[in-house]
Structures are given as structure tokens and as C-alpha cells.
């Protein structure tokens, strides 16, 4: 019986192709919108998380100033000194290592080729606080670090552009006129949301301060936090140490800020999830509107096919069979619409992912859910018209023009 | 005429018995009594023509006999079964099993092949696909339209459409074929063809035929003519076979 009803429904749907297509258009758009939005939302969240994760987890960035958007007027707060770095490293429990950073830009020359890049002055702690392994060579020796020798570890972009991907360790570069030995090469970190992270040269901070920035200032500390400790607690301790060192009394605001990558990651995820939810809710409404569209056309269809219903009843169809036929038609229609919608959704994701700079993803869960919802919509919105069809009086139906 | 005689079984109880059947349409001030008190017996295997002026209650009676409608009062026994006591679905099942319908307006499903139209009652009976095809083809063959099986109603003449409708009505081997003005939309030549077909079905398959018609030429094909007037059976006329006892 069910098989027969199904084939009847399919036959009736394909007998009226245009009407069927228009009926399901709402469902197609609704399902496509929901699935595409959720998938793109997830892809965006994933991309954002990856970018933040590339900064290293359990890493705090400590900078002078009040942080984003809170600049305000007044004198620029002082940069950190070497002693501040040591104090944070020694006095705060749960801190694994603290890497000071002093940055400058410079032109690098190797065998007549030159390249403009970022010079990052730091210590070996830099390689402790974040996972950024070397592919060849070594990190700084103690002596190099303390004396601020002219040695450097180069990022992958430098190696590609100046050494054509060949071995660079042992070679000598000129950085803003300073001769510098390459002692190591870094593995690639790729294109994050923060520009090309491989376009960098890492040198001992003392060398950078002496030859490039011309001061002993430290603009950034990277603090590696022991995962066993509570990050908030560690941040609070760092705050206390720095406030004391910078002589900030009781009621005054900090003149430095601590940027927690894990926290940013969570915030970003929260924002993208919220946005996804809002857009999905709007898309879901369109799905319901699609269901109402189905009901609308099914009601018209019942009126239009009154005579057909009369014939079926006269021939001996019982009410439940007529009900099933129309219900089945609605369900098959909305399921077909759902399937087409899923295909459209994948195409939309495939088309938009590169534009949004995210990966193409297939999310099985939302696809299954959206399909089931479209089936349920068929049942819910098909029931009323189907019941109307089943309750028709055969004589009146047959006489209907 | 021998075949005709043989097809009627006067000793069996009538397949259809109406006892004091009335039908009132509407309620209160607008109520209209379409049937007053109809008593009518129809023997199995008979070929009955129902005649009478417009509005005399012919279609109303046919609807009741076809189990599409119920009397307002009185009894309708079909094969001894009190149809007036059955509910909607039970009457549907009765139609499915024992009755076939032919309408004035053919009432075929549009955009649907002749074969699929004829298959329809078998579908509700639950026949398998192959069986359905074969049975429907045989019915189309009986009405002489085997070659036209894949044509849709729009591609068939009126006479052909009515023959498809007849094939659909007889495909389940019903006991009774009900036809309300089956030739009403056809010219006289096509009408005669349809009447010959009905006569043949009546004689060879022993199917009881009940037909409403306005045309005496068509009624002439029937063995019994029931005349209606003002919601009552005015008289019953037996044709060809003198001395046959009809209710
Ligand atoms: N559904 C209905 N509601 C109200 N009155 C009806 C209804 N159906 C039929 N009637 C009335 O009942 C009377 C008998 O109708 P019926 O259709 O049985 O006549 P008929 O003999 O078939 O006439 P015709 O030859 O014109 O087909 C008519 O007066 C008609 O107007
Ligand atoms: Mg009539």
C-alpha cells in the first residue's frame, strides 16, 4: 500500500513538473540557506581558531599601553626593560619562560639579492614559549645571547627568496649593512590572519637593540604559561608584579595589557557561533515559509484536482488512502526539495569558501538535520490539505468543474 | 435471445432491493425531497435503463445504488446487505469490490495514459504491477482499444474515452455497472457503439447494467426500463421478453 502510494505520488509530481518545482522552491532555498550558513559559519570559526592557535596556546602577550581601543590621550607609557622580563620570569608562579621582543624592519642582502623584512630580537625563550621548531641549524648559544652577537635564524620566506630554498645555515647575510651569520632556519608557519609569519629574521635581542632600535626598550613580552596553572591566576600575578615595578598605585589603571590567545580564541568562537546562530535562525524561518508555500500549493492542488479525488473515491479509495496520497505527495515533494537544497548548499559553500578564505567543509550532521526537517515540514504542512482532500464528498467532487 | 434469457436468474433474490427509499436534500425551509418513497428490485444480470424527466430523481437514485450516497430513510439492500447501515469507508470498499462506474463526462484522469486509467481500480485493490498491466490490457482489449493503451484522454475521441472509462469500470469484474447518461456527450453513432458494448458485457460477463438515459433509442437496448417521475418509480417496463416477471 505504502509503495503504491509512493509511486502514485511520484507519478503525480512528475506529471506536473513546473508546479512541483515552484512548490518546493521555498524548501530548496530554506534548506540550502540553513546548511550553507551553518557550514560556512563552522568553517569561519575553524579558520579563526587556527589563526589564533598559530600564535601558540598558553601564551600571553604583554605590551605597554592600555590595549585595543583604549589608547586615550596622555603620555605614552614606558616600554619594558630587561629587568621586567626577569622579574616576571622569576617571581610569577606558573610561568615557564618569558621571551622579550624588540622589532625593527630591515633590508637583507645576500649575493646581490635583497629583501625587506622584519627583524625580531629575542632570546632562546622565544622557542620555548611557542611551538616553532627549526628545520636546520641551532638556536642561540648563551654567549651569543649575552653578547648580542650578529647571528640570525631565518624564516622560511627569507630562505625561499634569498637562498632559493637551498641550505642557508653557515652563509652570511648583510642586514642593514651589518654582517650576520645564519645559524638556523625555521619551519614554515604559513599565512596566518596576521600576514606572512615566515617573513622574519630572529636575532639576539641585544644585537637588535644595539644596532637597529638604538634603545634597550622591550615592546613585547611573550609569556609561556604552564598548562597546569590557571591562566587567569597567572595573569593576575603578572599584573601585580608589573604594577609594582611600574609604580602604579591603588586606584589607577594598568598602563600595560595582557593579551591571552586562548581567551581571544574563545571570544572569536563565541562571536562566530552567535553570528551563525542568528543567520541560521533567519534561514530556518525561510524554511518554515517554504513549508507554508507547500501547504498553499497543495491546497490549490486539492481544489484543482477535486474531480480526480472524486474519481478515486468513486472507484473505491477509502478516505485514508486519499489522505495518504496527498500527504505522501507533500512529503515526497519536500524531501525532494530538501535533497536539491542540500546539493545547492554544497555548491554555495564550494563557491563561497575561497572568497571567504576558509576551507571547503562537508558537515554531515547539519545535512541530515536539514533533510529531516524538510521531511517533517512535508508532513506538517501537507496534512491539512490532505485531510481536506480525504473529506471530500465523492458526488460533489465528481460534479466539480 | 437465448443468451439474454440465460443471463438473468429470476429464482435468485434480487441483487438490489430498494424499500421505501427517500432522499431529502438540504434542511429546513430549503429542504427538497428528491426521492419520495422508492421501491425497486433489480435482478442480477439484468440490463436496466432508467428514464424520466429532468429532476425526477434518476441521478439521486443512481448515487444511492452506487453507494456514493445514503438514503434519508428506507432500506437499500445490496446482495442482502443493508447499505444504509454502512459507514463511508465500508461503502468505499463495497464500491471497490462490486461496482463499476461510467459517467457522462467520462471522468478519466488527465495526462494519464489509457492503461494507467484502467489500472487505477486495481491499484486500490492492491494488485501487483505485472498483474495490473495484464488485467488492464485485457479490459482495454474487451472495449477494442488495446492499440491505444498509451494514449492520454486528450489524444482520444469522446467515444474512445468513454470506452476507456468502461474498461476502467469493468476491470475489477464488478457485479454491477452503473452508468449515468453514458452517451450524453456522444453523437448517435458513437452512442450506439457504446450501447452495443454494454449489451455485450451484460450478455457475456453477466454483469448487471444500470443506465440512466434520456434517449428511447438507447433505452431500447435494455431489457427493463424503469420510469421515474417526481421522485417516484412511475412504472417498470419489460422489453423483448414477454411475460418476464420484474418486481
Ligand atoms: N446536492 C443536491 N442538493 C440539493 N438538491 C439537489 C441535489 N442534487 C439533486 N438535487 C435536486 O434533486 C432533484 C433530483 O435531482 P436528480 O439529479 O436526481 O435528477 P435527475 O433525474 O438526474 O435529472 P437530470 O435528468 O436533469 O439529470 C432535482 O430537483 C435536483 O435539483
Ligand atoms: Mg441526472
XYZ file of C-alpha atoms and ligand atoms in Angstrom:
680
model
C 0.000 0.000 0.000
C 2.727 2.441 1.008
C 4.773 1.525 -2.054
C 1.763 2.105 -4.286
C 1.016 5.428 -2.629
C 4.641 6.389 -3.072
C 4.662 5.585 -6.778
C 1.347 7.427 -7.190
C 2.860 10.462 -5.512
C 5.998 10.352 -7.612
C 3.943 9.979 -10.775
C 1.740 12.916 -9.869
C 4.767 15.063 -9.023
C 6.478 14.387 -12.328
C 3.267 14.873 -14.256
C 3.307 18.493 -13.059
C 6.997 19.347 -13.162
C 6.780 23.121 -13.110
C 4.195 23.194 -10.353
C 6.258 20.749 -8.320
C 9.382 22.810 -8.775
C 7.666 26.033 -7.725
C 6.131 24.276 -4.748
C 9.487 23.088 -3.488
C 11.376 26.284 -4.259
C 10.828 27.564 -0.731
C 12.150 24.353 0.775
C 15.102 24.309 -1.611
C 16.078 27.842 -0.661
C 15.436 27.255 3.036
C 17.468 24.063 3.253
C 20.265 25.476 1.109
C 20.405 28.621 3.235
C 20.453 26.795 6.560
C 23.058 24.233 5.515
C 25.288 26.738 3.732
C 25.146 29.193 6.645
C 25.918 26.612 9.293
C 28.725 25.083 7.233
C 30.310 28.426 6.386
C 29.934 29.501 9.999
C 31.772 26.410 11.167
C 34.454 26.900 8.542
C 34.936 30.508 9.645
C 35.150 29.513 13.305
C 37.670 26.831 12.444
C 39.791 29.227 10.413
C 39.732 31.829 13.194
C 40.713 29.226 15.763
C 43.556 28.019 13.582
C 44.874 31.532 13.191
C 44.787 32.157 16.898
C 46.289 28.750 17.634
C 49.221 29.627 15.362
C 50.162 32.239 17.962
C 50.648 29.379 20.357
C 48.342 28.253 23.095
C 49.123 29.121 26.678
C 50.977 32.199 25.525
C 50.308 35.623 26.983
C 51.354 38.711 25.076
C 52.225 41.579 27.410
C 52.509 45.079 25.931
C 52.786 48.581 27.318
C 49.666 50.691 26.820
C 46.056 50.057 27.718
C 45.294 47.704 24.878
C 42.989 47.867 21.942
C 40.808 50.893 21.533
C 41.675 52.342 24.917
C 44.581 54.476 23.807
C 43.264 57.800 25.019
C 45.463 60.854 25.416
C 48.365 61.390 27.795
C 51.992 60.409 27.545
C 52.960 57.082 26.057
C 53.552 54.556 28.827
C 57.157 53.395 29.079
C 58.348 50.205 27.400
C 59.563 47.237 29.442
C 63.182 46.733 30.446
C 65.207 43.582 30.705
C 64.673 43.630 34.469
C 60.887 43.499 33.999
C 61.280 40.362 31.920
C 63.456 38.763 34.541
C 61.079 39.755 37.313
C 58.094 38.183 35.568
C 60.110 35.045 34.826
C 61.351 34.671 38.378
C 58.550 35.966 40.567
C 55.424 34.609 38.932
C 54.477 31.011 39.609
C 53.277 29.094 36.548
C 55.433 30.995 34.085
C 57.618 28.643 32.040
C 59.603 31.206 30.145
C 59.428 34.845 29.112
C 60.642 35.948 25.704
C 61.290 39.678 25.301
C 60.863 41.121 21.854
C 62.275 44.150 20.095
C 61.279 44.627 16.492
C 62.599 46.561 13.563
C 62.443 46.402 9.828
C 65.496 45.980 7.669
C 66.733 45.208 4.195
C 68.571 41.943 3.910
C 71.150 41.378 1.162
C 72.576 38.072 0.051
C 74.722 37.780 -3.068
C 73.273 40.864 -4.658
C 69.643 39.952 -3.998
C 67.827 41.997 -1.412
C 64.675 41.538 0.613
C 62.814 43.765 3.012
C 61.706 42.022 6.197
C 61.026 42.178 9.933
C 63.864 41.778 12.421
C 62.744 40.148 15.611
C 65.139 40.466 18.542
C 64.538 37.963 21.317
C 66.123 35.209 23.403
C 66.006 31.426 23.274
C 62.914 31.661 25.461
C 61.145 32.595 22.213
C 61.431 28.988 21.096
C 60.243 27.714 24.466
C 57.037 29.679 24.799
C 55.635 28.614 21.429
C 55.982 25.591 19.185
C 58.092 26.791 16.286
C 60.746 24.191 15.526
C 63.869 24.762 13.456
C 64.307 22.714 10.291
C 68.083 23.050 10.387
C 70.823 24.648 12.419
C 70.551 25.634 16.065
C 69.243 28.274 18.412
C 71.488 30.887 20.102
C 74.315 29.903 22.403
C 74.479 31.515 25.828
C 77.417 33.544 24.749
C 75.696 34.779 21.590
C 72.647 35.721 23.589
C 74.534 37.582 26.300
C 76.911 39.389 23.984
C 74.267 40.096 21.379
C 76.305 38.558 18.579
C 75.401 39.120 14.961
C 73.831 35.726 14.303
C 70.398 35.017 12.926
C 67.768 32.386 12.461
C 65.752 32.978 9.305
C 62.107 32.334 8.458
C 61.062 30.207 5.533
C 60.144 33.162 3.327
C 63.686 34.555 3.586
C 65.136 31.164 2.768
C 62.866 30.813 -0.254
C 63.563 34.290 -1.584
C 67.252 34.774 -0.886
C 68.522 31.187 -0.886
C 66.056 29.751 -3.428
C 65.110 27.139 -0.852
C 68.696 25.885 -0.549
C 70.773 25.463 2.623
C 71.296 28.773 4.376
C 72.999 27.733 7.615
C 76.650 28.805 7.541
C 76.022 31.541 4.999
C 76.457 35.200 5.767
C 73.813 37.910 5.217
C 74.056 41.675 5.332
C 71.241 43.141 7.384
C 71.083 46.934 7.055
C 74.802 46.840 6.428
C 75.550 44.579 9.389
C 77.188 41.273 8.541
C 75.314 38.403 10.142
C 75.842 34.603 10.259
C 72.865 32.357 9.581
C 72.796 29.712 12.328
C 69.358 28.215 11.826
C 66.254 28.098 9.660
C 62.683 27.998 10.947
C 59.936 25.667 9.838
C 57.084 27.274 7.947
C 54.108 28.647 9.875
C 52.163 29.765 6.888
C 49.850 32.593 6.100
C 48.004 33.422 9.283
C 45.427 36.144 9.650
C 48.326 38.342 10.689
C 50.301 38.428 7.471
C 53.143 36.179 6.396
C 54.583 34.907 9.672
C 57.542 33.319 7.884
C 58.812 36.659 6.620
C 61.035 37.231 9.658
C 64.627 37.124 10.893
C 65.212 36.236 14.538
C 68.338 37.671 16.221
C 69.586 38.021 19.816
C 67.701 40.922 21.341
C 70.862 42.722 22.433
C 72.088 42.838 18.838
C 68.776 44.255 17.675
C 68.654 46.839 20.462
C 72.224 47.960 19.801
C 72.251 48.022 16.011
C 68.619 48.516 14.962
C 66.297 50.062 17.555
C 69.018 52.023 19.331
C 67.441 51.606 22.791
C 67.127 48.972 25.465
C 63.351 49.084 25.286
C 61.294 45.958 25.044
C 57.962 46.388 23.301
C 56.520 42.940 23.869
C 56.892 40.020 26.234
C 55.735 36.561 25.267
C 54.953 34.697 28.463
C 54.715 30.888 28.283
C 52.253 29.642 30.895
C 52.453 26.201 32.439
C 49.223 24.477 31.368
C 48.844 23.106 34.899
C 48.242 26.637 36.184
C 45.113 28.719 35.794
C 45.811 31.315 33.140
C 43.716 33.972 34.882
C 45.644 33.480 38.088
C 48.965 33.788 36.286
C 47.753 36.943 34.529
C 46.778 38.445 37.861
C 50.218 37.695 39.335
C 51.942 39.236 36.304
C 49.769 42.305 36.757
C 50.771 42.658 40.390
C 54.474 42.310 39.594
C 54.335 44.845 36.765
C 52.190 47.331 38.683
C 54.676 47.268 41.474
C 57.642 47.665 39.166
C 55.960 50.470 37.255
C 54.788 52.097 40.487
C 51.108 52.201 39.708
C 49.256 52.949 42.894
C 45.900 51.665 44.166
C 43.089 53.133 42.083
C 44.989 53.763 38.853
C 44.511 51.715 35.726
C 47.200 49.433 34.351
C 49.382 51.078 31.745
C 50.093 47.763 30.086
C 47.886 44.987 28.763
C 47.899 41.234 28.743
C 46.559 39.517 25.695
C 45.555 35.902 26.208
C 45.439 33.933 22.950
C 43.252 31.210 24.477
C 40.795 33.844 25.624
C 40.784 35.502 22.202
C 40.178 32.118 20.639
C 37.198 31.565 22.901
C 35.852 35.057 22.206
C 36.231 34.615 18.460
C 34.473 31.264 18.595
C 31.733 32.827 20.647
C 31.204 35.616 18.135
C 31.213 33.393 15.067
C 28.909 30.900 16.792
C 26.478 33.660 17.697
C 26.536 35.039 14.162
C 25.985 31.562 12.776
C 23.041 31.091 15.098
C 21.428 34.356 14.075
C 21.839 33.723 10.376
C 20.643 30.149 10.805
C 17.545 31.330 12.633
C 16.730 33.625 9.715
C 17.342 30.764 7.294
C 15.153 28.473 9.410
C 12.325 30.981 9.138
C 12.648 30.781 5.383
C 12.329 27.019 5.750
C 9.030 27.434 7.571
C 7.904 29.903 4.920
C 8.821 27.207 2.404
C 6.559 24.817 4.301
C 3.698 27.289 4.141
C 4.378 27.544 0.406
C 3.930 23.806 0.125
C 0.679 23.959 2.052
C -0.533 26.780 -0.148
C 0.114 24.977 -3.391
C -1.172 21.686 -2.005
C -4.439 23.384 -1.079
C -4.712 24.827 -4.576
C -3.822 21.440 -5.933
C -6.574 19.752 -3.915
C -9.124 22.193 -5.314
C -7.759 21.801 -8.801
C -7.843 18.039 -8.526
C -11.245 17.766 -6.868
C -12.582 15.788 -9.793
C -9.607 13.423 -9.663
C -10.301 12.872 -5.978
C -13.949 12.210 -6.845
C -12.923 9.596 -9.390
C -10.634 7.888 -6.901
C -13.346 7.875 -4.249
C -15.960 6.511 -6.699
C -13.578 3.773 -7.734
C -13.384 2.713 -4.120
C -10.500 4.592 -2.497
C -11.132 4.927 1.233
C -10.551 8.277 2.912
C -7.257 7.216 4.458
C -5.887 6.249 1.056
C -6.667 9.657 -0.396
C -5.190 11.272 2.706
C -2.058 9.177 2.367
C -1.757 10.028 -1.310
C -1.759 13.755 -0.720
C 0.342 13.523 2.397
C 2.828 11.381 0.528
C 2.902 13.898 -2.290
C 3.698 16.677 0.143
C 6.371 14.641 1.892
C 7.991 13.419 -1.318
C 7.936 16.970 -2.666
C 9.504 18.473 0.427
C 12.076 15.665 0.652
C 12.988 16.195 -2.990
C 13.209 19.913 -2.274
C 15.392 19.088 0.721
C 17.741 16.964 -1.372
C 18.043 19.613 -4.058
C 18.609 22.170 -1.293
C 21.462 20.082 0.116
C 23.130 19.919 -3.286
C 22.702 23.673 -3.738
C 24.150 24.224 -0.260
C 27.320 22.286 -1.089
C 27.687 24.302 -4.294
C 27.235 27.556 -2.388
C 29.810 26.533 0.228
C 32.165 25.392 -2.517
C 31.763 28.716 -4.310
C 31.956 30.996 -1.269
C 34.668 29.238 0.756
C 37.573 30.550 -1.336
C 36.087 34.069 -1.322
C 35.805 33.953 2.454
C 39.273 32.432 2.712
C 38.069 29.361 4.542
C 38.315 25.687 3.730
C 35.501 23.823 1.950
C 33.784 21.610 4.516
C 31.052 18.999 4.462
C 29.139 18.825 7.714
C 27.171 15.558 7.757
C 25.202 16.449 10.862
C 23.557 19.644 9.619
C 22.820 17.981 6.278
C 20.976 15.145 7.980
C 19.120 17.531 10.283
C 18.067 19.843 7.445
C 16.831 16.889 5.421
C 14.808 15.508 8.325
C 13.350 18.954 8.965
C 12.248 19.204 5.343
C 10.547 15.807 5.658
C 8.789 16.899 8.844
C 7.680 20.110 7.140
C 6.151 17.980 4.390
C 4.148 16.015 6.959
C 3.078 19.038 8.986
C 2.115 21.307 6.116
C 0.836 18.511 3.893
C -1.554 17.143 6.484
C -4.159 19.897 6.364
C -4.598 19.875 2.554
C -4.536 16.072 2.551
C -7.272 15.906 5.156
C -9.345 18.311 3.140
C -8.921 16.078 0.086
C -9.874 12.969 2.027
C -13.018 14.517 3.461
C -14.485 15.490 0.090
C -17.868 14.102 -0.803
C -17.461 11.885 -3.901
C -20.633 13.116 -5.599
C -19.795 16.795 -5.195
C -16.213 16.114 -6.157
C -17.228 14.354 -9.347
C -19.537 17.189 -10.290
C -16.819 19.788 -9.668
C -15.785 21.749 -12.746
C -32.078 -14.019 -27.352
C -31.190 -17.242 -25.636
C -28.061 -15.742 -24.143
C -30.076 -12.935 -22.632
C -32.505 -15.293 -21.093
C -29.740 -17.339 -19.599
C -28.044 -14.320 -18.067
C -30.991 -13.480 -15.857
C -31.558 -15.599 -12.819
C -35.162 -14.974 -11.754
C -35.029 -17.503 -8.958
C -32.169 -15.818 -7.140
C -33.029 -12.961 -4.784
C -32.620 -9.560 -6.472
C -29.098 -8.165 -6.266
C -30.555 -4.750 -5.494
C -33.587 -4.023 -3.344
C -34.844 -0.546 -2.505
C -37.548 -0.385 0.154
C -39.301 2.923 0.779
C -36.165 4.880 -0.061
C -36.442 8.647 0.255
C -33.874 11.362 -0.159
C -34.112 14.877 1.163
C -31.544 17.480 0.151
C -30.937 20.435 2.399
C -32.626 21.323 5.663
C -35.487 23.412 6.979
C -37.101 25.821 4.549
C -34.762 24.937 1.700
C -35.209 21.188 2.145
C -36.087 19.409 -1.058
C -37.410 15.887 -1.309
C -35.746 14.409 -4.390
C -36.995 10.882 -3.730
C -40.278 10.240 -2.007
C -40.600 6.518 -1.476
C -38.918 4.299 -3.995
C -39.365 0.568 -4.071
C -37.313 -1.204 -6.702
C -35.868 -4.668 -7.216
C -33.206 -5.379 -9.763
C -32.332 -8.917 -10.653
C -28.743 -9.999 -11.068
C -27.748 -9.974 -14.721
C -30.431 -7.534 -15.792
C -29.855 -4.618 -18.136
C -31.884 -1.722 -16.789
C -32.484 1.643 -18.362
C -33.669 4.406 -16.042
C -35.727 7.114 -17.720
C -37.748 10.093 -16.690
C -37.946 13.854 -16.884
C -35.207 16.065 -15.619
C -35.247 16.402 -11.862
C -37.290 13.238 -11.368
C -34.585 11.697 -9.154
C -32.722 9.426 -11.565
C -29.228 10.551 -10.609
C -30.176 10.639 -6.954
C -31.250 7.014 -7.201
C -28.098 6.062 -9.096
C -25.919 7.691 -6.432
C -27.662 5.678 -3.763
C -27.421 2.477 -5.771
C -23.769 3.256 -6.380
C -23.181 3.528 -2.632
C -21.922 7.061 -3.174
C -24.792 8.445 -1.123
C -27.154 7.116 1.524
C -30.957 7.328 1.616
C -32.568 9.726 4.090
C -34.867 6.913 5.069
C -35.790 3.452 3.866
C -33.632 0.462 3.139
C -31.153 -0.358 0.417
C -30.059 -3.958 0.282
C -27.158 -4.867 -1.923
C -26.682 -8.639 -2.098
C -28.762 -8.763 1.046
C -26.501 -6.262 2.826
C -28.024 -3.163 4.425
C -26.002 -0.432 2.732
C -27.774 2.335 4.664
C -26.123 0.990 7.796
C -22.576 1.125 6.411
C -20.137 3.945 7.027
C -18.220 5.887 4.410
C -15.211 3.598 4.214
C -17.292 0.425 4.218
C -19.258 1.779 1.268
C -15.977 2.630 -0.464
C -14.853 -0.961 -0.064
C -18.193 -2.164 -1.421
C -17.728 0.044 -4.491
C -14.192 -1.186 -4.938
C -15.278 -4.801 -4.923
C -18.688 -4.954 -6.576
C -19.365 -1.767 -8.520
C -18.141 -0.063 -11.645
C -18.968 3.496 -12.704
C -19.295 5.162 -16.069
C -20.036 8.878 -16.121
C -21.478 11.226 -18.680
C -18.285 13.294 -18.643
C -16.017 10.208 -18.916
C -14.035 11.379 -15.883
C -10.685 9.970 -16.849
C -7.523 11.257 -15.196
C -5.976 13.870 -17.463
C -2.384 13.488 -18.648
C -2.607 9.836 -17.764
C -2.468 7.039 -20.297
C -5.499 4.879 -21.028
C -3.719 1.925 -19.479
C -2.909 3.797 -16.276
C -6.510 4.987 -16.051
C -7.763 1.433 -16.353
C -5.164 0.231 -13.834
C -6.389 2.652 -11.184
C -9.044 0.415 -9.552
C -6.563 -2.475 -9.494
C -4.111 -0.267 -7.666
C -6.584 0.268 -4.868
C -7.307 -3.446 -4.857
C -3.593 -3.949 -4.217
C -2.685 -5.927 -7.335
C 0.985 -6.212 -8.244
C 2.380 -4.264 -11.143
C 2.582 -7.103 -13.683
C -0.833 -8.423 -12.776
C -2.232 -4.910 -13.064
C -0.787 -4.421 -16.522
C -2.133 -7.713 -17.796
C -5.622 -7.276 -16.340
C -5.893 -3.682 -17.551
C -4.710 -4.677 -21.028
C -7.321 -7.421 -21.169
C -10.015 -4.890 -20.220
C -8.804 -2.472 -22.888
C -8.912 -5.357 -25.353
C -12.539 -6.032 -24.407
C -13.516 -2.475 -25.342
C -11.413 -2.668 -28.523
C -8.742 -0.168 -27.504
C -5.744 -2.409 -26.972
C -3.713 -0.458 -29.524
C -4.471 2.845 -27.801
C -3.196 1.901 -24.383
C -0.557 4.609 -24.195
C -2.782 7.484 -25.324
C -3.884 10.129 -22.861
C -7.550 11.229 -22.784
C -6.655 14.365 -24.761
C -5.449 12.124 -27.572
C -8.662 10.088 -27.708
C -12.088 10.825 -29.203
C -15.129 11.074 -26.960
C -16.296 7.598 -27.890
C -12.852 6.190 -27.219
C -12.662 7.985 -23.882
C -15.987 6.522 -22.859
C -14.769 3.076 -23.843
C -11.656 3.571 -21.700
C -13.990 4.582 -18.866
C -15.985 1.392 -19.416
C -12.768 -0.648 -19.387
C -11.892 1.012 -16.077
C -15.358 0.211 -14.713
C -15.216 -3.484 -15.605
C -11.543 -4.178 -14.955
C -12.266 -5.458 -11.450
C -15.064 -7.773 -12.669
C -17.773 -5.951 -10.744
C -21.277 -7.335 -10.247
C -22.954 -4.095 -11.224
C -22.079 -1.418 -13.743
C -23.688 1.975 -13.096
C -23.810 4.452 -15.931
C -25.415 7.891 -15.563
C -26.132 9.123 -19.094
C -23.083 7.376 -20.590
C -23.962 8.562 -24.079
C -24.992 12.064 -23.081
C -21.865 13.592 -24.590
C -21.689 11.419 -27.708
C -23.238 11.538 -31.176
C -25.749 8.843 -32.057
C -23.303 6.662 -33.952
C -20.805 6.597 -31.013
C -23.758 6.141 -28.655
C -24.882 3.016 -30.448
C -21.325 1.639 -30.261
C -21.281 2.194 -26.502
C -24.716 0.547 -26.131
C -23.559 -2.451 -28.119
C -20.536 -2.718 -25.876
C -22.675 -2.555 -22.735
C -25.064 -5.153 -24.162
C -22.168 -7.442 -24.945
C -20.698 -7.059 -21.460
C -24.106 -7.741 -19.966
C -24.551 -10.886 -22.001
C -21.086 -12.371 -21.959
C -19.920 -11.414 -18.482
C -23.335 -11.491 -16.847
C -22.696 -8.068 -15.361
C -25.797 -6.220 -14.175
C -26.058 -2.925 -16.034
C -27.944 0.101 -14.686
C -28.065 3.020 -17.044
C -29.733 6.428 -16.975
C -30.695 7.769 -20.374
C -32.981 10.325 -21.921
C -32.968 8.700 -25.317
C -35.522 5.981 -26.119
C -33.140 4.655 -28.797
C -30.608 3.861 -26.124
C -33.178 2.553 -23.675
C -34.241 0.150 -26.374
C -31.064 -1.819 -25.730
C -32.132 -2.566 -22.170
C -34.280 -5.407 -21.031
C -36.031 -3.442 -18.316
C -36.960 0.219 -18.358
C -37.703 1.969 -15.084
C -39.604 5.231 -15.482
C -39.171 7.872 -12.793
C -41.442 10.794 -12.123
C -41.376 13.310 -9.264
C -39.160 11.218 -7.056
C -41.171 8.042 -7.517
C -40.997 4.982 -9.751
C -43.836 5.595 -12.167
C -43.760 2.272 -13.993
C -41.496 -0.573 -14.950
C -41.460 -1.821 -18.483
C -40.070 -5.168 -19.554
C -38.870 -5.321 -23.118
C -38.368 -8.077 -25.645
C -39.146 -10.830 -23.258
C -42.859 -11.036 -22.810
C -44.120 -12.429 -19.548
C -40.912 -11.900 -17.591
C -41.657 -11.039 -14.007
C -39.986 -7.894 -12.824
C -40.656 -6.708 -9.313
N -26.937 18.020 -3.842
C -28.180 18.462 -4.050
N -28.664 19.428 -3.247
C -29.925 19.906 -3.414
N -30.740 19.473 -4.347
C -30.345 18.504 -5.185
C -29.025 17.973 -5.066
N -28.866 17.020 -6.034
C -30.049 16.989 -6.705
N -30.917 17.861 -6.193
C -32.277 18.074 -6.649
O -32.953 16.848 -6.584
C -33.785 16.688 -7.703
C -33.438 15.390 -8.401
O -32.188 15.506 -8.923
P -31.532 14.386 -9.832
O -30.147 14.805 -10.127
O -31.722 13.069 -9.199
O -32.412 14.499 -11.131
P -32.269 13.708 -12.477
O -33.459 12.892 -12.624
O -30.960 13.034 -12.560
O -32.287 14.889 -13.514
P -31.459 15.078 -14.875
O -32.184 14.306 -15.886
O -31.551 16.529 -15.124
O -30.100 14.597 -14.616
C -33.581 17.883 -8.606
O -34.639 18.761 -8.430
C -32.314 18.493 -8.094
O -32.352 19.887 -8.214
Mg -29.135 13.232 -13.614
